[in-house]
PDB file of C-alpha atoms and ligand atoms in Angstrom:
ATOM      1  CA  MET A   1      91.142 167.083  77.893  1.00  0.00           C
ATOM      2  CA  SER A   2      88.435 164.936  79.235  1.00  0.00           C
ATOM      3  CA  ILE A   3      86.582 162.426  77.085  1.00  0.00           C
ATOM      4  CA  THR A   4      84.268 161.124  79.767  1.00  0.00           C
ATOM      5  CA  ALA A   5      81.772 163.935  79.288  1.00  0.00           C
ATOM      6  CA  THR A   6      81.173 163.031  75.652  1.00  0.00           C
ATOM      7  CA  MET A   7      81.170 159.217  76.090  1.00  0.00           C
ATOM      8  CA  PRO A   8      77.671 157.689  76.206  1.00  0.00           C
ATOM      9  CA  VAL A   9      77.101 155.969  79.506  1.00  0.00           C
ATOM     10  CA  ALA A  10      74.664 153.078  79.812  1.00  0.00           C
ATOM     11  CA  LYS A  11      71.839 153.775  82.196  1.00  0.00           C
ATOM     12  CA  LYS A  12      72.095 151.785  85.407  1.00  0.00           C
ATOM     13  CA  ARG A  13      69.508 149.082  85.178  1.00  0.00           C
ATOM     14  CA  PRO A  14      67.143 148.596  88.074  1.00  0.00           C
ATOM     15  CA  ARG A  15      67.675 145.390  90.020  1.00  0.00           C
ATOM     16  CA  ARG A  16      64.075 144.356  90.117  1.00  0.00           C
ATOM     17  CA  THR A  17      61.548 142.346  88.219  1.00  0.00           C
ATOM     18  CA  ARG A  18      60.852 144.180  85.017  1.00  0.00           C
ATOM     19  CA  THR A  19      57.215 143.257  84.615  1.00  0.00           C
ATOM     20  CA  LYS A  20      54.388 143.550  87.098  1.00  0.00           C
ATOM     21  CA  GLN A  21      52.598 140.622  85.427  1.00  0.00           C
ATOM     22  CA  LEU A  22      51.809 137.668  87.673  1.00  0.00           C
ATOM     23  CA  SER A  23      50.883 134.106  86.828  1.00  0.00           C
ATOM     24  CA  PRO A  24      47.384 133.153  88.047  1.00  0.00           C
ATOM     25  CA  LEU A  25      48.885 129.990  89.558  1.00  0.00           C
ATOM     26  CA  PRO A  26      49.781 129.872  93.271  1.00  0.00           C
ATOM     27  CA  ALA A  27      53.382 130.555  94.254  1.00  0.00           C
ATOM     28  CA  ILE A  28      55.884 127.721  93.899  1.00  0.00           C
ATOM     29  CA  GLN A  29      57.170 126.688  97.328  1.00  0.00           C
ATOM     30  CA  LEU A  30      60.801 125.651  97.084  1.00  0.00           C
ATOM     31  CA  SER A  31      60.418 123.189  99.956  1.00  0.00           C
ATOM     32  CA  LYS A  32      57.840 121.255  97.904  1.00  0.00           C
ATOM     33  CA  LEU A  33      60.270 120.675  95.027  1.00  0.00           C
ATOM     34  CA  LEU A  34      62.757 117.828  94.755  1.00  0.00           C
ATOM     35  CA  PRO A  35      66.157 119.113  95.939  1.00  0.00           C
ATOM     36  CA  SER A  36      67.598 117.980  92.606  1.00  0.00           C
ATOM     37  CA  HIS A  37      65.072 120.150  90.767  1.00  0.00           C
ATOM     38  CA  LEU A  38      66.550 123.260  92.313  1.00  0.00           C
ATOM     39  CA  ASP A  39      69.928 124.867  91.767  1.00  0.00           C
ATOM     40  CA  LEU A  40      70.928 127.526  94.279  1.00  0.00           C
ATOM     41  CA  ARG A  41      74.689 127.153  93.862  1.00  0.00           C
ATOM     42  CA  LYS A  42      74.829 130.644  92.387  1.00  0.00           C
ATOM     43  CA  PRO A  43      72.154 132.435  94.419  1.00  0.00           C
ATOM     44  CA  LEU A  44      71.917 135.344  91.984  1.00  0.00           C
ATOM     45  CA  LYS A  45      71.389 132.887  89.120  1.00  0.00           C
ATOM     46  CA  ALA A  46      69.001 130.511  90.844  1.00  0.00           C
ATOM     47  CA  VAL A  47      67.139 128.090  88.593  1.00  0.00           C
ATOM     48  CA  LEU A  48      64.491 125.486  89.174  1.00  0.00           C
ATOM     49  CA  VAL A  49      62.657 122.890  87.136  1.00  0.00           C
ATOM     50  CA  CYS A  50      59.287 124.370  86.207  1.00  0.00           C
ATOM     51  CA  THR A  51      56.526 122.145  87.558  1.00  0.00           C
ATOM     52  CA  ASP A  52      54.434 122.815  84.439  1.00  0.00           C
ATOM     53  CA  CYS A  53      56.775 122.342  81.503  1.00  0.00           C
ATOM     54  CA  GLU A  54      59.614 120.503  83.305  1.00  0.00           C
ATOM     55  CA  THR A  55      62.408 122.674  81.939  1.00  0.00           C
ATOM     56  CA  TRP A  56      65.052 124.587  83.878  1.00  0.00           C
ATOM     57  CA  VAL A  57      63.777 128.134  84.347  1.00  0.00           C
ATOM     58  CA  PRO A  58      65.708 131.018  85.943  1.00  0.00           C
ATOM     59  CA  ILE A  59      64.262 132.835  88.933  1.00  0.00           C
ATOM     60  CA  THR A  60      64.262 136.581  88.546  1.00  0.00           C
ATOM     61  CA  GLY A  61      64.315 139.313  91.160  1.00  0.00           C
ATOM     62  CA  MET A  62      66.800 137.570  93.424  1.00  0.00           C
ATOM     63  CA  GLN A  63      67.933 140.908  94.856  1.00  0.00           C
ATOM     64  CA  GLY A  64      64.481 142.435  94.926  1.00  0.00           C
ATOM     65  CA  LYS A  65      61.472 141.811  97.094  1.00  0.00           C
ATOM     66  CA  VAL A  66      59.565 139.576  94.714  1.00  0.00           C
ATOM     67  CA  GLN A  67      60.983 136.438  93.151  1.00  0.00           C
ATOM     68  CA  LYS A  68      59.327 135.047  90.041  1.00  0.00           C
ATOM     69  CA  LEU A  69      59.986 132.560  87.289  1.00  0.00           C
ATOM     70  CA  VAL A  70      61.008 134.349  84.102  1.00  0.00           C
ATOM     71  CA  PRO A  71      58.532 134.266  81.214  1.00  0.00           C
ATOM     72  CA  HIS A  72      59.233 131.174  79.141  1.00  0.00           C
ATOM     73  CA  HIS A  73      57.774 128.899  76.496  1.00  0.00           C
ATOM     74  CA  THR A  74      56.842 125.294  77.127  1.00  0.00           C
ATOM     75  CA  GLY A  75      58.727 123.547  74.308  1.00  0.00           C
ATOM     76  CA  LYS A  76      62.140 123.487  72.733  1.00  0.00           C
ATOM     77  CA  ALA A  77      62.908 126.489  70.555  1.00  0.00           C
ATOM     78  CA  GLY A  78      62.490 125.736  66.857  1.00  0.00           C
ATOM     79  CA  ALA A  79      60.994 122.316  67.544  1.00  0.00           C
ATOM     80  CA  ALA A  80      57.751 123.112  69.321  1.00  0.00           C
ATOM     81  CA  ALA A  81      55.135 125.808  68.939  1.00  0.00           C
ATOM     82  CA  ALA A  82      55.855 129.017  70.820  1.00  0.00           C
ATOM     83  CA  ILE A  83      53.342 128.506  73.595  1.00  0.00           C
ATOM     84  CA  ARG A  84      53.966 130.481  76.725  1.00  0.00           C
ATOM     85  CA  CYS A  85      54.146 128.372  79.868  1.00  0.00           C
ATOM     86  CA  LEU A  86      51.389 128.991  82.393  1.00  0.00           C
ATOM     87  CA  SER A  87      54.044 129.286  85.076  1.00  0.00           C
ATOM     88  CA  SER A  88      55.602 132.322  83.399  1.00  0.00           C
ATOM     89  CA  ASN A  89      55.926 135.137  85.942  1.00  0.00           C
ATOM     90  CA  ARG A  90      54.855 132.732  88.669  1.00  0.00           C
ATOM     91  CA  LEU A  91      55.760 133.775  92.191  1.00  0.00           C
ATOM     92  CA  VAL A  92      58.476 131.769  93.930  1.00  0.00           C
ATOM     93  CA  ASP A  93      58.146 131.337  97.673  1.00  0.00           C
ATOM     94  CA  PHE A  94      61.625 131.081  99.216  1.00  0.00           C
ATOM     95  CA  ASP A  95      60.578 128.939 102.180  1.00  0.00           C
ATOM     96  CA  LEU A  96      63.939 127.142 102.069  1.00  0.00           C
ATOM     97  CA  THR A  97      67.361 128.555 102.903  1.00  0.00           C
ATOM     98  CA  ILE A  98      70.415 127.693 100.813  1.00  0.00           C
ATOM     99  CA  PRO A  99      71.997 125.559 103.602  1.00  0.00           C
ATOM    100  CA  GLU A 100      68.678 123.719 104.011  1.00  0.00           C
ATOM    101  CA  TRP A 101      68.606 123.019 100.277  1.00  0.00           C
ATOM    102  CA  GLN A 102      72.237 121.803 100.333  1.00  0.00           C
ATOM    103  CA  GLN A 103      71.444 119.493 103.248  1.00  0.00           C
ATOM    104  CA  ALA A 104      68.360 118.114 101.493  1.00  0.00           C
ATOM    105  CA  LEU A 105      70.381 117.514  98.327  1.00  0.00           C
ATOM    106  CA  THR A 106      73.151 115.730 100.265  1.00  0.00           C
ATOM    107  CA  ASP A 107      70.605 113.568 102.069  1.00  0.00           C
ATOM    108  CA  ALA A 108      68.866 112.656  98.810  1.00  0.00           C
ATOM    109  CA  THR A 109      72.192 111.724  97.178  1.00  0.00           C
ATOM    110  CA  LYS A 110      73.222 109.641 100.189  1.00  0.00           C
ATOM    111  CA  GLU A 111      69.870 107.908 100.242  1.00  0.00           C
ATOM    112  CA  ALA A 112      70.195 107.057  96.548  1.00  0.00           C
ATOM    113  CA  SER A 113      73.736 105.723  96.890  1.00  0.00           C
ATOM    114  CA  SER A 114      72.833 103.571  99.908  1.00  0.00           C
ATOM    115  CA  ARG A 115      69.922 102.180  97.944  1.00  0.00           C
ATOM    116  CA  LEU A 116      72.280 101.103  95.161  1.00  0.00           C
ATOM    117  CA  ALA A 117      74.731  99.481  97.580  1.00  0.00           C
ATOM    118  CA  THR A 118      72.147  97.152  99.120  1.00  0.00           C
ATOM    119  CA  THR A 119      72.750  93.489  98.349  1.00  0.00           C
ATOM    120  CA  VAL A 120      69.712  91.992  96.702  1.00  0.00           C
ATOM    121  CA  LEU A 121      69.022  88.647  98.333  1.00  0.00           C
ATOM    122  CA  PRO A 122      67.407  85.859  96.363  1.00  0.00           C
ATOM    123  CA  LYS A 123      63.947  84.863  97.481  1.00  0.00           C
ATOM    124  CA  ALA A 124      64.280  82.326 100.274  1.00  0.00           C
ATOM    125  CA  PHE A 125      62.665  78.897 100.038  1.00  0.00           C
ATOM    126  CA  SER A 126      62.783  77.993 103.715  1.00  0.00           C
ATOM    127  CA  PRO A 127      63.965  79.603 106.952  1.00  0.00           C
ATOM    128  CA  GLN A 128      67.132  77.489 106.749  1.00  0.00           C
ATOM    129  CA  THR A 129      67.865  78.570 103.161  1.00  0.00           C
ATOM    130  CA  ASP A 130      67.096  82.117 104.130  1.00  0.00           C
ATOM    131  CA  ARG A 131      69.576  81.983 107.032  1.00  0.00           C
ATOM    132  CA  THR A 132      72.237  80.433 104.810  1.00  0.00           C
ATOM    133  CA  LEU A 133      71.805  83.023 102.086  1.00  0.00           C
ATOM    134  CA  ARG A 134      71.852  85.868 104.562  1.00  0.00           C
ATOM    135  CA  ALA A 135      74.991  84.536 106.231  1.00  0.00           C
ATOM    136  CA  ARG A 136      76.606  84.175 102.816  1.00  0.00           C
ATOM    137  CA  ALA A 137      75.663  87.727 101.847  1.00  0.00           C
ATOM    138  CA  GLU A 138      77.035  89.096 105.103  1.00  0.00           C
ATOM    139  CA  ARG A 139      80.227  87.047 104.991  1.00  0.00           C
ATOM    140  CA  THR A 140      83.437  89.031 105.305  1.00  0.00           C
ATOM    141  CA  PRO A 141      87.068  87.900 104.836  1.00  0.00           C
ATOM    142  CA  ALA A 142      87.462  87.819 108.642  1.00  0.00           C
ATOM    143  CA  GLY A 143      84.273  85.748 108.936  1.00  0.00           C
ATOM    144  CA  ARG A 144      85.580  83.252 106.402  1.00  0.00           C
ATOM    145  CA  VAL A 145      88.842  82.799 108.310  1.00  0.00           C
ATOM    146  CA  ALA A 146      86.850  82.184 111.498  1.00  0.00           C
ATOM    147  CA  ASP A 147      84.646  79.653 109.678  1.00  0.00           C
ATOM    148  CA  TRP A 148      87.697  77.730 108.480  1.00  0.00           C
ATOM    149  CA  ALA A 149      89.270  77.828 111.930  1.00  0.00           C
ATOM    150  CA  ALA A 150      86.081  76.336 113.396  1.00  0.00           C
ATOM    151  CA  VAL A 151      86.015  73.530 110.813  1.00  0.00           C
ATOM    152  CA  LEU A 152      89.710  72.538 110.948  1.00  0.00           C
ATOM    153  CA  PRO A 153      89.564  70.353 114.161  1.00  0.00           C
ATOM    154  CA  HIS A 154      86.773  68.246 112.578  1.00  0.00           C
ATOM    155  CA  VAL A 155      88.820  67.858 109.404  1.00  0.00           C
ATOM    156  CA  ALA A 156      91.854  66.720 111.439  1.00  0.00           C
ATOM    157  CA  ASP A 157      89.713  64.189 113.379  1.00  0.00           C
ATOM    158  CA  THR A 158      88.291  62.743 110.159  1.00  0.00           C
ATOM    159  CA  ASP A 159      91.741  62.424 108.601  1.00  0.00           C
ATOM    160  CA  GLU A 160      92.959  60.656 111.733  1.00  0.00           C
ATOM    161  CA  ALA A 161      90.028  58.209 111.630  1.00  0.00           C
ATOM    162  CA  ARG A 162      90.723  57.426 107.962  1.00  0.00           C
ATOM    163  CA  ARG A 163      94.357  56.573 108.653  1.00  0.00           C
ATOM    164  CA  ALA A 164      93.421  53.803 111.119  1.00  0.00           C
ATOM    165  CA  VAL A 165      93.713  50.372 109.383  1.00  0.00           C
ATOM    166  CA  PRO A 166      90.974  47.869 110.268  1.00  0.00           C
ATOM    167  CA  VAL A 167      91.958  44.578 111.908  1.00  0.00           C
ATOM    168  CA  GLY A 168      92.702  41.786 109.371  1.00  0.00           C
ATOM    169  CA  ASP A 169      94.355  42.793 106.143  1.00  0.00           C
ATOM    170  CA  VAL A 170      92.744  40.021 104.013  1.00  0.00           C
ATOM    171  CA  PRO A 171      89.038  39.762 103.249  1.00  0.00           C
ATOM    172  CA  ALA A 172      87.656  36.707 105.075  1.00  0.00           C
ATOM    173  CA  GLU A 173      85.095  35.563 102.537  1.00  0.00           C
ATOM    174  CA  ALA A 174      86.418  36.230  99.110  1.00  0.00           C
ATOM    175  CA  ARG A 175      88.417  34.552  96.392  1.00  0.00           C
ATOM    176  CA  SER A 176      92.108  34.830  96.894  1.00  0.00           C
ATOM    177  CA  VAL A 177      94.038  37.295  94.862  1.00  0.00           C
ATOM    178  CA  PRO A 178      95.841  35.666  91.909  1.00  0.00           C
ATOM    179  CA  ARG A 179      99.557  35.746  92.552  1.00  0.00           C
ATOM    180  CA  ASN A 180     100.822  34.132  89.341  1.00  0.00           C
ATOM    181  CA  HIS A 181     101.900  36.373  86.562  1.00  0.00           C
ATOM    182  CA  LEU A 182      99.696  35.815  83.536  1.00  0.00           C
ATOM    183  CA  ALA A 183     101.546  35.752  80.249  1.00  0.00           C
ATOM    184  CA  ILE A 184      99.765  35.724  76.896  1.00  0.00           C
ATOM    185  CA  GLN A 185     100.396  32.403  75.065  1.00  0.00           C
ATOM    186  CA  ARG A 186     100.657  32.982  71.346  1.00  0.00           C
ATOM    187  CA  PRO A 187      99.802  29.923  69.146  1.00  0.00           C
ATOM    188  CA  ALA A 188     102.820  28.607  67.175  1.00  0.00           C
ATOM    189  CA  CYS A 189     102.483  29.042  63.459  1.00  0.00           C
TER     190      CYS A 189
HETATM  191 ZN1  LIG B 201      57.246 126.260  82.636  1.00  0.00          ZN
END
């Protein structure tokens, strides 16, 4: 007994854009978009940020000949009026390969992270201050050790000079130091 003959079978859906409608606007070139406004991680479910309404919109017809943005409204459902975005059914020009997009995204991320890592220097008042501040900003642990090593001989010399006692241990022109112990005399009562 076979049941397959009597089971309803869903018609195979065509893998193509369902509507022939086209937006009057020129095609969106992927290379003109910010890499972060494009998501090609799942090529069959590619999405981009619509340049008109700035929402994520799926691209349809990824396996067909013509790629278009799906018809969509401009606002949030339930919150805004149901106004169809002008970029509905807009052609998408795939002038960017997936590896190119990945590279552009990586570069943009790297650029952003390097921007954050930059040390912001205070505004310099003079060339000397500027040099000092720059040297301080660029100072590394190894640089500090080298700085101390360079300073140490001077410190040793100064200490040595301080230890030397000048000739004559008594001031020549001054009152002599009192040598008698002073005791407080209480009046007898
Ligand atoms: Zn839109």
